[in-house]
Amino acid sequence: MADGRRADSVRRRERFLKALNAMLRGGGDITVSGLARAARVDRTFLLLEQQLTDTRGQLQDRTDELDAARAANRELTRALNHRA
């Protein structure tokens, strides 16, 4: 069931990207409603996609911070162990 939902999301995302590219080439105004209509998706899909993108970015930021903290911790541990 989850695979079916993922496949549906992929198809929607592809339709969205096609519609967005067409609208960008057209040079007119792009609205959420117009884009949703052209991509044959609900407006909430576009908003949820944006929220997902934002959340993934935040997760990557936190992962980078955690990696840096771990590296600093390793260096401090090495320095403490070297003194002993």
mmCIF file of C-alpha atoms in Angstrom:
data_model
loop_
_atom_site.group_PDB
_atom_site.id
_atom_site.type_symbol
_atom_site.label_atom_id
_atom_site.label_comp_id
_atom_site.label_asym_id
_atom_site.label_seq_id
_atom_site.Cartn_x
_atom_site.Cartn_y
_atom_site.Cartn_z
ATOM 1 C CA MET A 1 0.000 0.000 0.000
ATOM 2 C CA ALA A 2 2.835 2.395 0.863
ATOM 3 C CA ASP A 3 4.492 1.588 -2.472
ATOM 4 C CA GLY A 4 1.315 2.573 -4.285
ATOM 5 C CA ARG A 5 1.169 5.908 -2.467
ATOM 6 C CA ARG A 6 4.816 6.579 -3.237
ATOM 7 C CA ALA A 7 4.273 5.786 -6.908
ATOM 8 C CA ASP A 8 1.255 8.095 -6.967
ATOM 9 C CA SER A 9 3.297 10.884 -5.394
ATOM 10 C CA VAL A 10 6.046 10.378 -7.956
ATOM 11 C CA ARG A 11 3.507 10.654 -10.790
ATOM 12 C CA ARG A 12 2.031 13.807 -9.270
ATOM 13 C CA ARG A 13 5.477 15.300 -8.808
ATOM 14 C CA GLU A 14 6.327 14.574 -12.452
ATOM 15 C CA ARG A 15 3.084 16.214 -13.620
ATOM 16 C CA PHE A 16 3.832 19.174 -11.392
ATOM 17 C CA LEU A 17 7.343 19.609 -12.801
ATOM 18 C CA LYS A 18 6.061 19.332 -16.375
ATOM 19 C CA ALA A 19 3.366 21.920 -15.704
ATOM 20 C CA LEU A 20 5.819 24.245 -13.971
ATOM 21 C CA ASN A 21 8.307 24.033 -16.847
ATOM 22 C CA ALA A 22 5.545 24.743 -19.352
ATOM 23 C CA MET A 23 4.373 27.747 -17.333
ATOM 24 C CA LEU A 24 7.918 29.074 -16.988
ATOM 25 C CA ARG A 25 8.438 28.807 -20.737
ATOM 26 C CA GLY A 26 5.115 30.555 -21.293
ATOM 27 C CA GLY A 27 6.326 33.549 -19.328
ATOM 28 C CA GLY A 28 2.968 34.350 -17.752
ATOM 29 C CA ASP A 29 2.038 34.682 -14.119
ATOM 30 C CA ILE A 30 2.320 31.500 -12.094
ATOM 31 C CA THR A 31 -0.123 30.945 -9.260
ATOM 32 C CA VAL A 32 -0.561 28.004 -6.930
ATOM 33 C CA SER A 33 -4.107 27.473 -8.194
ATOM 34 C CA GLY A 34 -3.084 27.672 -11.841
ATOM 35 C CA LEU A 35 -0.168 25.344 -11.335
ATOM 36 C CA ALA A 36 -2.299 22.837 -9.428
ATOM 37 C CA ARG A 37 -4.904 22.922 -12.190
ATOM 38 C CA ALA A 38 -2.295 22.463 -14.949
ATOM 39 C CA ALA A 39 -0.646 19.579 -13.066
ATOM 40 C CA ARG A 40 -4.016 18.003 -12.180
ATOM 41 C CA VAL A 41 -3.177 17.932 -8.486
ATOM 42 C CA ASP A 42 -4.838 19.427 -5.448
ATOM 43 C CA ARG A 43 -3.410 22.679 -4.094
ATOM 44 C CA THR A 44 -2.665 20.936 -0.822
ATOM 45 C CA PHE A 45 -0.301 18.604 -2.690
ATOM 46 C CA LEU A 46 1.800 21.591 -3.713
ATOM 47 C CA LEU A 47 1.788 23.010 -0.210
ATOM 48 C CA LEU A 48 2.680 19.655 1.321
ATOM 49 C CA GLU A 49 5.487 19.208 -1.209
ATOM 50 C CA GLN A 50 6.882 22.584 -0.154
ATOM 51 C CA GLN A 51 6.568 21.666 3.501
ATOM 52 C CA LEU A 52 8.355 18.373 2.831
ATOM 53 C CA THR A 53 11.156 20.188 0.996
ATOM 54 C CA ASP A 54 11.541 22.659 3.856
ATOM 55 C CA THR A 55 11.573 19.866 6.432
ATOM 56 C CA ARG A 56 14.188 17.915 4.484
ATOM 57 C CA GLY A 57 16.356 21.036 4.379
ATOM 58 C CA GLN A 58 16.007 21.486 8.128
ATOM 59 C CA LEU A 59 16.851 17.833 8.692
ATOM 60 C CA GLN A 60 19.984 18.198 6.553
ATOM 61 C CA ASP A 61 21.002 21.284 8.553
ATOM 62 C CA ARG A 62 20.572 19.371 11.819
ATOM 63 C CA THR A 63 22.494 16.408 10.428
ATOM 64 C CA ASP A 64 25.360 18.709 9.433
ATOM 65 C CA GLU A 65 25.354 20.294 12.899
ATOM 66 C CA LEU A 66 25.336 16.872 14.550
ATOM 67 C CA ASP A 67 28.233 15.698 12.366
ATOM 68 C CA ALA A 68 30.211 18.815 13.323
ATOM 69 C CA ALA A 69 29.438 18.296 17.015
ATOM 70 C CA ARG A 70 30.540 14.667 16.806
ATOM 71 C CA ALA A 71 33.790 15.677 15.107
ATOM 72 C CA ALA A 72 34.438 18.284 17.800
ATOM 73 C CA ASN A 73 33.671 15.697 20.474
ATOM 74 C CA ARG A 74 36.159 13.260 18.921
ATOM 75 C CA GLU A 75 38.854 15.952 18.853
ATOM 76 C CA LEU A 76 38.214 16.898 22.489
ATOM 77 C CA THR A 77 38.289 13.237 23.526
ATOM 78 C CA ARG A 78 41.597 12.733 21.678
ATOM 79 C CA ALA A 79 43.055 15.835 23.334
ATOM 80 C CA LEU A 80 41.976 14.653 26.793
ATOM 81 C CA ASN A 81 43.299 11.151 26.203
ATOM 82 C CA HIS A 82 46.591 12.493 24.877
ATOM 83 C CA ARG A 83 47.144 14.553 28.057
ATOM 84 C CA ALA A 84 46.547 11.570 30.307
#
